[in-house]
């Protein structure tokens, strides 16, 4: 008869295609059932943190529910940083773990429910008679609230007979949140009226706009009003008219583009939380700009917001568009003409760099620009955390928000880069996956360098910004006179490490060394290895967004 583990595996597999994980005695029977009784694919990682990271990246690249699995105890505690990141980034995934027996904890058991709760994840524990139903509840919770859930299988329950697996119904999910009532409807009309009368209207969209499918409606609003557009880092590519798009808002934005943002007299922000980095620590908009926000949060998320509409981005954007049409028909209004009056292409250009910095090492701006020219257009960029995150955001544009995966930024973590490659590679099996990581974070995630090489193969490129230091710390605390030795990293040969696990490792000291990427990109993916570029970059070139952080930190 099917076991409790089989009930959990079959039910979960009805809603996911891939499961990432590390096998141990706490999840062995779950994985056996997954392999024997379902069509879901299991992909092994080498560190339990990487299981959650790979699942996280899979969701961000595909939009589908993600799943990971580990054993209990140390296997579970190893996931906590990645789990906290997924919670704060609102990533729906199910983490299946073993747990202490129902008879009580053993000497090596820990309170996993409390630990998961501490980082914001709810735990559902299966029993002998409710494993399938409990698994479905965990799936519904993850999808409804867009958070990870933990599905725990107690050790003494995992192999118990549970009878035939019941039919798996579809999850019941809430309808999109729509503004309701006279006050909310009047707020939407106020947004439309402000945009219709604006001389320099601006639309700013984030990942929430993409997730709701608001891109087309927002593009139509921009066309109707003559608005320039700009996005958050995680919303890049959401607008359909790139010729009128200023790129990324905040510290990753080009100086000329951010100057145009400050000229806006009305700004509509949709599906963006307006964090301190997007807002340039309060300097994104000029003091006279009227800022409206649309989001699903209970209230406005920044004090500069003057008008707030709570609702699904696509629903509200469509309503604003209809109201605009009514206003323009009634009043004879026309688009502002602002976007046609400015040179958008020039405004969004970035500094090209100097090739080599005064210390003789590569200028990361020049290296990033050259890599951006050589990478295949059909690409997914995945980024670890660290000072270097600016370079990919600035110089490697992507076609849509699900083509940029930044695992770690929500929780301010580093060391999650290499396992991100797995999730993106399986989510986008025809695309090139490009990892941007630093030497510090790269060393933390080294266990899953092998996983990235194994899974992505000839569709994978890793770019290591190797400056022999923890740059974020040096640029803040080093400037304050703190002892620098703990902030430094001895020289590491990442090209050699990559070669040891079957990749092609290339040490890049000059821009000419990047010709190896051109040669690699010209070959069919089936005839090339995973490529790792070990960029020996100057630690003295500081990203513009980091200069903003330094100024804000005093």
Short mmCIF file of C-alpha atoms in Angstrom, two decimals, residues 207-461:
data_model
loop_
_atom_site.label_atom_id
_atom_site.label_comp_id
_atom_site.label_asym_id
_atom_site.label_seq_id
_atom_site.Cartn_x
_atom_site.Cartn_y
_atom_site.Cartn_z
CA UNK A 207 8.05 42.91 -10.19
CA UNK A 208 4.48 43.07 -8.90
CA UNK A 209 3.36 44.58 -12.19
CA UNK A 210 4.97 41.73 -14.09
CA UNK A 211 3.50 39.03 -11.84
CA UNK A 212 0.00 40.41 -12.35
CA UNK A 213 0.41 40.65 -16.13
CA UNK A 214 0.06 44.43 -16.16
CA UNK A 215 2.70 45.14 -18.82
CA UNK A 216 0.38 45.56 -21.79
CA UNK A 217 -2.10 47.78 -19.92
CA UNK A 218 0.70 49.93 -18.52
CA UNK A 219 2.19 50.26 -21.99
CA UNK A 220 -1.18 51.49 -23.23
CA UNK A 221 -1.37 54.00 -20.37
CA UNK A 222 2.10 55.26 -21.32
CA UNK A 223 1.02 55.62 -24.95
CA UNK A 224 -2.17 57.43 -23.99
CA UNK A 225 -0.35 59.96 -21.81
CA UNK A 226 3.02 60.23 -23.57
CA UNK A 227 4.75 59.01 -20.42
CA UNK A 228 8.33 57.93 -20.09
CA UNK A 229 8.75 54.59 -18.34
CA UNK A 230 11.25 53.22 -15.86
CA UNK A 231 11.35 50.05 -13.78
CA UNK A 232 12.86 48.58 -10.67
CA UNK A 233 15.72 46.13 -11.10
CA UNK A 234 13.30 43.21 -10.74
CA UNK A 235 10.80 44.77 -13.16
CA UNK A 236 13.17 45.44 -16.03
CA UNK A 237 11.57 44.74 -19.39
CA UNK A 238 7.96 44.95 -18.19
CA UNK A 239 7.11 47.85 -20.53
CA UNK A 240 6.55 47.04 -24.23
CA UNK A 241 8.16 50.20 -25.73
CA UNK A 242 11.93 50.11 -25.02
CA UNK A 243 12.51 53.25 -27.10
CA UNK A 244 10.75 55.29 -24.39
CA UNK A 245 12.09 53.35 -21.40
CA UNK A 246 14.74 54.84 -19.12
CA UNK A 247 15.92 51.49 -17.77
CA UNK A 248 16.37 50.81 -14.08
CA UNK A 249 15.35 53.30 -11.42
CA UNK A 250 17.58 54.04 -8.46
CA UNK A 251 21.27 53.49 -7.98
CA UNK A 252 21.53 51.15 -10.98
CA UNK A 253 20.11 53.84 -13.26
CA UNK A 254 22.16 55.91 -15.69
CA UNK A 255 22.79 59.49 -14.52
CA UNK A 256 20.99 61.03 -17.49
CA UNK A 257 17.97 58.77 -17.06
CA UNK A 258 17.68 59.58 -13.37
CA UNK A 259 17.85 63.29 -14.19
CA UNK A 260 14.82 62.85 -16.45
CA UNK A 261 12.96 61.00 -13.69
CA UNK A 262 13.39 64.05 -11.48
CA UNK A 263 11.77 66.21 -14.18
CA UNK A 264 8.48 64.28 -13.95
CA UNK A 265 5.55 66.24 -12.56
CA UNK A 266 3.33 63.15 -12.08
CA UNK A 267 4.63 59.64 -11.39
CA UNK A 268 2.55 56.47 -11.19
CA UNK A 269 4.30 53.61 -9.38
CA UNK A 270 2.82 50.15 -9.98
CA UNK A 271 3.81 46.91 -8.26
CA UNK A 272 6.98 48.32 -6.71
CA UNK A 273 7.69 48.56 -2.99
CA UNK A 274 9.83 51.73 -3.37
CA UNK A 275 12.66 50.47 -1.20
CA UNK A 276 15.56 52.70 -0.30
CA UNK A 277 17.65 51.60 -3.28
CA UNK A 278 14.93 52.24 -5.87
CA UNK A 279 14.21 55.59 -4.21
CA UNK A 280 17.89 56.56 -4.11
CA UNK A 281 17.47 57.14 -0.40
CA UNK A 282 14.70 59.67 -1.05
CA UNK A 283 16.29 61.41 -4.04
CA UNK A 284 14.57 59.64 -6.95
CA UNK A 285 11.74 62.14 -7.41
CA UNK A 286 11.93 65.91 -7.19
CA UNK A 287 10.07 67.54 -4.27
CA UNK A 288 7.26 68.81 -6.51
CA UNK A 289 6.46 65.47 -8.14
CA UNK A 290 2.98 64.09 -7.44
CA UNK A 291 3.55 60.40 -6.72
CA UNK A 292 0.76 57.82 -6.90
CA UNK A 293 1.23 54.16 -6.00
CA UNK A 294 -0.68 50.98 -6.87
CA UNK A 295 0.15 47.89 -4.84
CA UNK A 296 -1.40 45.06 -2.81
CA UNK A 297 0.19 46.23 0.45
CA UNK A 298 -2.28 47.54 3.05
CA UNK A 299 -1.00 51.09 2.64
CA UNK A 300 1.56 53.18 0.77
CA UNK A 301 5.12 51.94 1.23
CA UNK A 302 6.97 55.26 1.07
CA UNK A 303 6.26 58.69 2.61
CA UNK A 304 6.67 60.43 -0.75
CA UNK A 305 3.50 58.74 -2.04
CA UNK A 306 0.64 61.24 -2.14
CA UNK A 307 -2.12 59.00 -3.49
CA UNK A 308 -2.49 55.26 -2.93
CA UNK A 309 -4.69 52.62 -4.58
CA UNK A 310 -4.71 49.14 -3.14
CA UNK A 311 -5.33 46.53 -5.81
CA UNK A 312 -3.97 44.10 -8.37
CA UNK A 313 -1.66 45.92 -10.77
CA UNK A 314 -3.27 44.67 -13.97
CA UNK A 315 -6.80 45.30 -12.71
CA UNK A 316 -6.04 48.86 -11.64
CA UNK A 317 -3.98 49.64 -14.75
CA UNK A 318 -6.87 48.55 -16.98
CA UNK A 319 -9.27 50.73 -15.00
CA UNK A 320 -6.94 53.73 -15.23
CA UNK A 321 -6.68 53.17 -18.98
CA UNK A 322 -10.47 53.16 -19.34
CA UNK A 323 -10.79 56.31 -17.23
CA UNK A 324 -8.13 58.01 -19.34
CA UNK A 325 -10.05 57.18 -22.50
CA UNK A 326 -13.20 58.71 -21.03
CA UNK A 327 -11.37 61.86 -19.94
CA UNK A 328 -9.63 62.34 -23.27
CA UNK A 329 -12.87 61.76 -25.20
CA UNK A 330 -14.71 64.26 -23.04
CA UNK A 331 -12.00 66.92 -22.85
CA UNK A 332 -10.23 66.35 -26.16
CA UNK A 333 -6.97 65.55 -24.39
CA UNK A 334 -3.89 64.25 -26.18
CA UNK A 335 -0.62 62.63 -25.05
CA UNK A 336 1.83 65.02 -23.41
CA UNK A 337 4.52 64.63 -26.04
CA UNK A 338 7.22 64.59 -23.36
CA UNK A 339 8.78 61.29 -24.32
CA UNK A 340 9.22 62.35 -27.95
CA UNK A 341 10.94 65.57 -26.86
CA UNK A 342 13.88 63.93 -25.03
CA UNK A 343 16.81 61.79 -26.15
CA UNK A 344 16.08 58.59 -24.24
CA UNK A 345 18.86 56.53 -25.81
CA UNK A 346 21.53 59.04 -24.75
CA UNK A 347 20.05 59.48 -21.28
CA UNK A 348 20.25 55.79 -20.42
CA UNK A 349 23.88 55.30 -21.48
CA UNK A 350 26.36 54.24 -18.82
CA UNK A 351 29.98 55.17 -18.36
CA UNK A 352 32.10 52.91 -20.61
CA UNK A 353 35.02 52.68 -18.19
CA UNK A 354 38.71 53.00 -18.93
CA UNK A 355 39.65 49.43 -19.87
CA UNK A 356 42.22 49.12 -17.13
CA UNK A 357 42.12 50.93 -13.80
CA UNK A 358 45.15 52.81 -12.42
CA UNK A 359 46.11 49.74 -10.36
CA UNK A 360 46.52 47.72 -13.56
CA UNK A 361 43.50 45.49 -13.00
CA UNK A 362 40.38 45.49 -15.15
CA UNK A 363 37.89 48.33 -14.92
CA UNK A 364 34.69 46.36 -14.14
CA UNK A 365 32.59 48.82 -16.16
CA UNK A 366 34.56 48.12 -19.32
CA UNK A 367 34.51 44.38 -18.70
CA UNK A 368 30.76 44.44 -18.08
CA UNK A 369 30.09 46.45 -21.23
CA UNK A 370 32.17 44.08 -23.36
CA UNK A 371 30.54 40.98 -21.86
CA UNK A 372 27.12 42.49 -22.52
CA UNK A 373 28.02 42.84 -26.20
CA UNK A 374 29.16 39.21 -26.46
CA UNK A 375 26.45 37.38 -24.52
CA UNK A 376 23.65 35.66 -26.46
CA UNK A 377 20.47 37.74 -26.61
CA UNK A 378 18.38 34.82 -25.34
CA UNK A 379 19.71 34.87 -21.81
CA UNK A 380 18.72 34.69 -18.19
CA UNK A 381 20.96 36.61 -15.79
CA UNK A 382 21.22 35.30 -12.25
CA UNK A 383 23.01 37.35 -9.64
CA UNK A 384 24.50 36.67 -6.27
CA UNK A 385 24.65 39.48 -3.71
CA UNK A 386 27.52 41.92 -3.21
CA UNK A 387 28.96 45.22 -4.37
CA UNK A 388 29.28 43.89 -7.93
CA UNK A 389 25.51 43.50 -8.50
CA UNK A 390 25.49 46.86 -10.26
CA UNK A 391 27.49 45.69 -13.24
CA UNK A 392 25.01 43.10 -14.52
CA UNK A 393 22.07 45.40 -13.82
CA UNK A 394 23.67 48.29 -15.66
CA UNK A 395 25.35 46.61 -18.61
CA UNK A 396 23.45 43.36 -19.31
CA UNK A 397 19.86 44.27 -20.21
CA UNK A 398 17.29 41.47 -20.19
CA UNK A 399 14.13 41.00 -22.22
CA UNK A 400 11.69 40.61 -19.32
CA UNK A 401 11.61 40.56 -15.51
CA UNK A 402 11.70 36.76 -15.42
CA UNK A 403 15.05 36.95 -17.21
CA UNK A 404 16.76 38.57 -14.20
CA UNK A 405 17.07 36.55 -10.99
CA UNK A 406 18.61 38.29 -7.98
CA UNK A 407 18.61 35.73 -5.18
CA UNK A 408 19.95 37.20 -1.96
CA UNK A 409 19.10 40.87 -2.27
CA UNK A 410 15.86 40.70 -0.27
CA UNK A 411 17.67 39.28 2.78
CA UNK A 412 20.98 41.05 2.00
CA UNK A 413 22.71 37.67 1.66
CA UNK A 414 25.70 36.57 -0.38
CA UNK A 415 26.78 33.07 -1.37
CA UNK A 416 23.60 31.98 -3.17
CA UNK A 417 24.84 32.37 -6.73
CA UNK A 418 25.97 29.00 -8.10
CA UNK A 419 22.81 27.04 -7.15
CA UNK A 420 20.68 29.77 -8.76
CA UNK A 421 22.00 28.57 -12.11
CA UNK A 422 20.24 25.22 -11.74
CA UNK A 423 16.77 26.65 -11.25
CA UNK A 424 17.09 29.12 -14.10
CA UNK A 425 18.55 26.49 -16.44
CA UNK A 426 15.66 24.08 -15.87
CA UNK A 427 13.07 26.85 -16.06
CA UNK A 428 14.49 28.14 -19.37
CA UNK A 429 15.89 25.09 -21.18
CA UNK A 430 16.59 26.98 -24.43
CA UNK A 431 18.31 30.02 -22.91
CA UNK A 432 21.85 30.83 -21.86
CA UNK A 433 22.12 31.27 -18.09
CA UNK A 434 24.66 33.86 -16.98
CA UNK A 435 25.74 34.03 -13.34
CA UNK A 436 27.21 37.20 -11.84
CA UNK A 437 28.99 36.53 -8.56
CA UNK A 438 31.84 37.84 -6.45
CA UNK A 439 34.86 36.06 -5.07
CA UNK A 440 33.48 36.15 -1.52
CA UNK A 441 30.03 34.85 -2.41
CA UNK A 442 31.50 32.48 -4.96
CA UNK A 443 33.60 30.79 -2.30
CA UNK A 444 30.58 30.48 0.02
CA UNK A 445 28.59 28.72 -2.72
CA UNK A 446 31.46 26.63 -4.05
CA UNK A 447 29.77 23.31 -3.21
CA UNK A 448 27.28 23.93 -6.01
CA UNK A 449 29.77 25.01 -8.66
CA UNK A 450 29.72 21.34 -9.67
CA UNK A 451 25.91 21.38 -9.71
CA UNK A 452 25.83 24.40 -12.02
CA UNK A 453 28.33 22.81 -14.41
CA UNK A 454 26.43 19.51 -14.39
CA UNK A 455 22.96 20.95 -14.96
CA UNK A 456 23.56 23.98 -17.20
CA UNK A 457 26.41 22.52 -19.24
CA UNK A 458 27.08 24.44 -22.43
CA UNK A 459 24.23 26.88 -21.71
CA UNK A 460 25.96 28.23 -18.60
CA UNK A 461 28.37 31.11 -18.05
#
